[in-house]
Amino acid sequence: QVQLVESGGGLVQPGGSLRLSCAASGSISSIYAIGWYRQAPGKQRELVATITSASTTIYSDSVKGRFTISTISRDNAKNTVYLQMNSLKPEDTAVYYCNSDLISYSDYARKRYWGQGTQVTVSS
């Protein structure tokens, strides 16, 4: 079993900051990439930021310069990922989902796993 557990969402005023955390646990063999997607009401889920096992980072244009993705490695695996969100805007309001592209010991198949999501609301 693989679990992605998110935390850190909440309500913040425009211009404020939040930090999201996601811990990947369970029977993980290798993590190829881990990161964040978001889905606003009535919109499709979109990539926010992701980091690969080679430490390559990818950001959507809408968050470049405001959000920073980082990881803490354990046993050479990036098991915990953070998303520091600064200068938040109302259009950043969404449910944020942790996502990881990994291989599990359970079936040795490369799959994408999702967390349960955490709400971020930017409003005055």
PDB file of C-alpha atoms in Angstrom:
ATOM      1  CA  GLN A   1       0.000   0.000   0.000  1.00  0.00           C
ATOM      2  CA  VAL A   2       1.162   3.486  -0.886  1.00  0.00           C
ATOM      3  CA  GLN A   3      -0.174   6.568   0.842  1.00  0.00           C
ATOM      4  CA  LEU A   4       0.246  10.241   0.074  1.00  0.00           C
ATOM      5  CA  VAL A   5      -0.842  12.376   2.998  1.00  0.00           C
ATOM      6  CA  GLU A   6      -1.170  16.134   2.524  1.00  0.00           C
ATOM      7  CA  SER A   7      -1.364  18.889   5.111  1.00  0.00           C
ATOM      8  CA  GLY A   8      -1.084  22.653   5.349  1.00  0.00           C
ATOM      9  CA  GLY A   9      -4.082  24.008   3.478  1.00  0.00           C
ATOM     10  CA  GLY A  10      -6.331  26.712   4.819  1.00  0.00           C
ATOM     11  CA  LEU A  11      -7.656  30.236   4.414  1.00  0.00           C
ATOM     12  CA  VAL A  12      -5.243  33.069   3.700  1.00  0.00           C
ATOM     13  CA  GLN A  13      -5.584  36.677   2.594  1.00  0.00           C
ATOM     14  CA  PRO A  14      -4.351  37.805  -0.819  1.00  0.00           C
ATOM     15  CA  GLY A  15      -0.608  38.405  -0.700  1.00  0.00           C
ATOM     16  CA  GLY A  16      -0.181  35.885   2.100  1.00  0.00           C
ATOM     17  CA  SER A  17       1.727  32.621   2.268  1.00  0.00           C
ATOM     18  CA  LEU A  18       1.037  28.971   2.967  1.00  0.00           C
ATOM     19  CA  ARG A  19       3.184  25.864   2.958  1.00  0.00           C
ATOM     20  CA  LEU A  20       1.765  22.520   1.883  1.00  0.00           C
ATOM     21  CA  SER A  21       3.358  19.225   2.852  1.00  0.00           C
ATOM     22  CA  CYS A  22       2.954  15.750   1.401  1.00  0.00           C
ATOM     23  CA  ALA A  23       4.451  12.622   2.899  1.00  0.00           C
ATOM     24  CA  ALA A  24       4.692   9.494   0.778  1.00  0.00           C
ATOM     25  CA  SER A  25       4.772   6.250   2.721  1.00  0.00           C
ATOM     26  CA  GLY A  26       4.254   2.550   2.318  1.00  0.00           C
ATOM     27  CA  SER A  27       5.841  -0.062   0.107  1.00  0.00           C
ATOM     28  CA  ILE A  28       7.692   2.332  -2.181  1.00  0.00           C
ATOM     29  CA  SER A  29      10.527   1.049  -4.291  1.00  0.00           C
ATOM     30  CA  SER A  30      11.397   4.101  -6.394  1.00  0.00           C
ATOM     31  CA  ILE A  31       9.963   7.580  -6.785  1.00  0.00           C
ATOM     32  CA  TYR A  32      10.415   9.101 -10.236  1.00  0.00           C
ATOM     33  CA  ALA A  33       8.612  12.359  -9.520  1.00  0.00           C
ATOM     34  CA  ILE A  34       6.466  13.917  -6.835  1.00  0.00           C
ATOM     35  CA  GLY A  35       4.548  17.142  -6.881  1.00  0.00           C
ATOM     36  CA  TRP A  36       1.308  19.071  -6.774  1.00  0.00           C
ATOM     37  CA  TYR A  37      -1.767  19.520  -8.914  1.00  0.00           C
ATOM     38  CA  ARG A  38      -4.789  21.683  -8.194  1.00  0.00           C
ATOM     39  CA  GLN A  39      -8.412  21.795  -9.202  1.00  0.00           C
ATOM     40  CA  ALA A  40     -10.620  24.836  -8.884  1.00  0.00           C
ATOM     41  CA  PRO A  41     -14.424  24.569  -9.017  1.00  0.00           C
ATOM     42  CA  GLY A  42     -15.607  24.012 -12.577  1.00  0.00           C
ATOM     43  CA  LYS A  43     -12.075  23.628 -13.925  1.00  0.00           C
ATOM     44  CA  GLN A  44      -9.839  20.753 -14.891  1.00  0.00           C
ATOM     45  CA  ARG A  45      -7.089  19.533 -12.636  1.00  0.00           C
ATOM     46  CA  GLU A  46      -3.796  21.206 -13.559  1.00  0.00           C
ATOM     47  CA  LEU A  47      -0.149  20.802 -12.753  1.00  0.00           C
ATOM     48  CA  VAL A  48       1.217  23.275 -10.220  1.00  0.00           C
ATOM     49  CA  ALA A  49       4.760  22.039  -9.670  1.00  0.00           C
ATOM     50  CA  THR A  50       6.688  18.808  -9.666  1.00  0.00           C
ATOM     51  CA  ILE A  51      10.190  17.623  -8.839  1.00  0.00           C
ATOM     52  CA  THR A  52      11.911  14.576 -10.290  1.00  0.00           C
ATOM     53  CA  SER A  53      14.330  12.135  -8.734  1.00  0.00           C
ATOM     54  CA  ALA A  54      17.069  14.050 -10.567  1.00  0.00           C
ATOM     55  CA  SER A  55      15.908  17.210  -8.760  1.00  0.00           C
ATOM     56  CA  THR A  56      14.526  18.789 -11.919  1.00  0.00           C
ATOM     57  CA  THR A  57      11.662  21.133 -11.093  1.00  0.00           C
ATOM     58  CA  ILE A  58       8.737  22.064 -13.324  1.00  0.00           C
ATOM     59  CA  TYR A  59       6.307  24.883 -12.562  1.00  0.00           C
ATOM     60  CA  SER A  60       3.175  26.065 -14.276  1.00  0.00           C
ATOM     61  CA  ASP A  61       3.548  29.559 -15.704  1.00  0.00           C
ATOM     62  CA  SER A  62       0.867  30.852 -13.346  1.00  0.00           C
ATOM     63  CA  VAL A  63       2.933  30.113 -10.216  1.00  0.00           C
ATOM     64  CA  LYS A  64       6.505  30.700 -11.402  1.00  0.00           C
ATOM     65  CA  GLY A  65       8.317  33.112  -9.123  1.00  0.00           C
ATOM     66  CA  ARG A  66       5.713  32.734  -6.367  1.00  0.00           C
ATOM     67  CA  PHE A  67       5.717  29.027  -5.487  1.00  0.00           C
ATOM     68  CA  THR A  68       8.695  26.835  -4.612  1.00  0.00           C
ATOM     69  CA  ILE A  69       8.730  23.056  -4.507  1.00  0.00           C
ATOM     70  CA  SER A  70      11.261  21.192  -2.393  1.00  0.00           C
ATOM     71  CA  THR A  71      11.791  17.780  -0.894  1.00  0.00           C
ATOM     72  CA  ILE A  72      13.349  16.036   2.052  1.00  0.00           C
ATOM     73  CA  SER A  73      15.052  12.831   1.092  1.00  0.00           C
ATOM     74  CA  ARG A  74      15.110   9.714   3.160  1.00  0.00           C
ATOM     75  CA  ASP A  75      17.241   6.790   2.096  1.00  0.00           C
ATOM     76  CA  ASN A  76      17.914   8.567  -1.207  1.00  0.00           C
ATOM     77  CA  ALA A  77      14.182   8.739  -1.924  1.00  0.00           C
ATOM     78  CA  LYS A  78      12.317  12.007  -2.020  1.00  0.00           C
ATOM     79  CA  ASN A  79       9.539  10.933   0.314  1.00  0.00           C
ATOM     80  CA  THR A  80       8.318  14.290   1.537  1.00  0.00           C
ATOM     81  CA  VAL A  81       7.527  17.208  -0.718  1.00  0.00           C
ATOM     82  CA  TYR A  82       6.741  20.793   0.238  1.00  0.00           C
ATOM     83  CA  LEU A  83       5.096  23.566  -1.704  1.00  0.00           C
ATOM     84  CA  GLN A  84       5.877  27.033  -0.387  1.00  0.00           C
ATOM     85  CA  MET A  85       3.257  29.385  -1.760  1.00  0.00           C
ATOM     86  CA  ASN A  86       3.937  33.117  -1.526  1.00  0.00           C
ATOM     87  CA  SER A  87       2.112  36.153  -2.874  1.00  0.00           C
ATOM     88  CA  LEU A  88      -1.085  34.153  -3.044  1.00  0.00           C
ATOM     89  CA  LYS A  89      -3.890  35.368  -5.278  1.00  0.00           C
ATOM     90  CA  PRO A  90      -7.625  34.612  -5.226  1.00  0.00           C
ATOM     91  CA  GLU A  91      -7.151  32.617  -8.438  1.00  0.00           C
ATOM     92  CA  ASP A  92      -4.906  30.215  -6.507  1.00  0.00           C
ATOM     93  CA  THR A  93      -8.001  29.024  -4.644  1.00  0.00           C
ATOM     94  CA  ALA A  94      -8.399  25.311  -5.311  1.00  0.00           C
ATOM     95  CA  VAL A  95      -8.082  21.845  -3.878  1.00  0.00           C
ATOM     96  CA  TYR A  96      -4.409  20.924  -4.035  1.00  0.00           C
ATOM     97  CA  TYR A  97      -3.515  17.289  -4.645  1.00  0.00           C
ATOM     98  CA  CYS A  98      -0.212  15.583  -4.049  1.00  0.00           C
ATOM     99  CA  ASN A  99       0.813  13.281  -6.884  1.00  0.00           C
ATOM    100  CA  SER A 100       3.659  10.826  -7.245  1.00  0.00           C
ATOM    101  CA  ASP A 101       4.944   8.734 -10.127  1.00  0.00           C
ATOM    102  CA  LEU A 102       6.485   5.713  -8.469  1.00  0.00           C
ATOM    103  CA  ILE A 103       7.052   1.986  -8.319  1.00  0.00           C
ATOM    104  CA  SER A 104       5.586   0.059  -5.420  1.00  0.00           C
ATOM    105  CA  TYR A 105       6.974  -3.179  -4.006  1.00  0.00           C
ATOM    106  CA  SER A 106       3.438  -4.609  -4.177  1.00  0.00           C
ATOM    107  CA  ASP A 107       3.419  -5.094  -7.953  1.00  0.00           C
ATOM    108  CA  TYR A 108       6.591  -3.428  -9.301  1.00  0.00           C
ATOM    109  CA  ALA A 109       4.437  -1.467 -11.748  1.00  0.00           C
ATOM    110  CA  ARG A 110       5.096   2.202 -12.377  1.00  0.00           C
ATOM    111  CA  LYS A 111       1.909   4.103 -11.451  1.00  0.00           C
ATOM    112  CA  ARG A 112       0.689   7.518 -10.421  1.00  0.00           C
ATOM    113  CA  TYR A 113      -0.704   7.873  -6.934  1.00  0.00           C
ATOM    114  CA  TRP A 114      -2.823  10.699  -5.535  1.00  0.00           C
ATOM    115  CA  GLY A 115      -3.415  12.164  -2.118  1.00  0.00           C
ATOM    116  CA  GLN A 116      -6.846  13.053  -0.800  1.00  0.00           C
ATOM    117  CA  GLY A 117      -6.440  16.778  -1.445  1.00  0.00           C
ATOM    118  CA  THR A 118      -6.246  19.840   0.768  1.00  0.00           C
ATOM    119  CA  GLN A 119      -8.268  23.028   0.325  1.00  0.00           C
ATOM    120  CA  VAL A 120      -6.498  26.334  -0.208  1.00  0.00           C
ATOM    121  CA  THR A 121      -8.696  29.423  -0.139  1.00  0.00           C
ATOM    122  CA  VAL A 122      -7.314  32.883  -0.863  1.00  0.00           C
ATOM    123  CA  SER A 123      -9.805  35.541   0.121  1.00  0.00           C
ATOM    124  CA  SER A 124     -10.071  38.777   2.040  1.00  0.00           C
TER     125      SER A 124
END
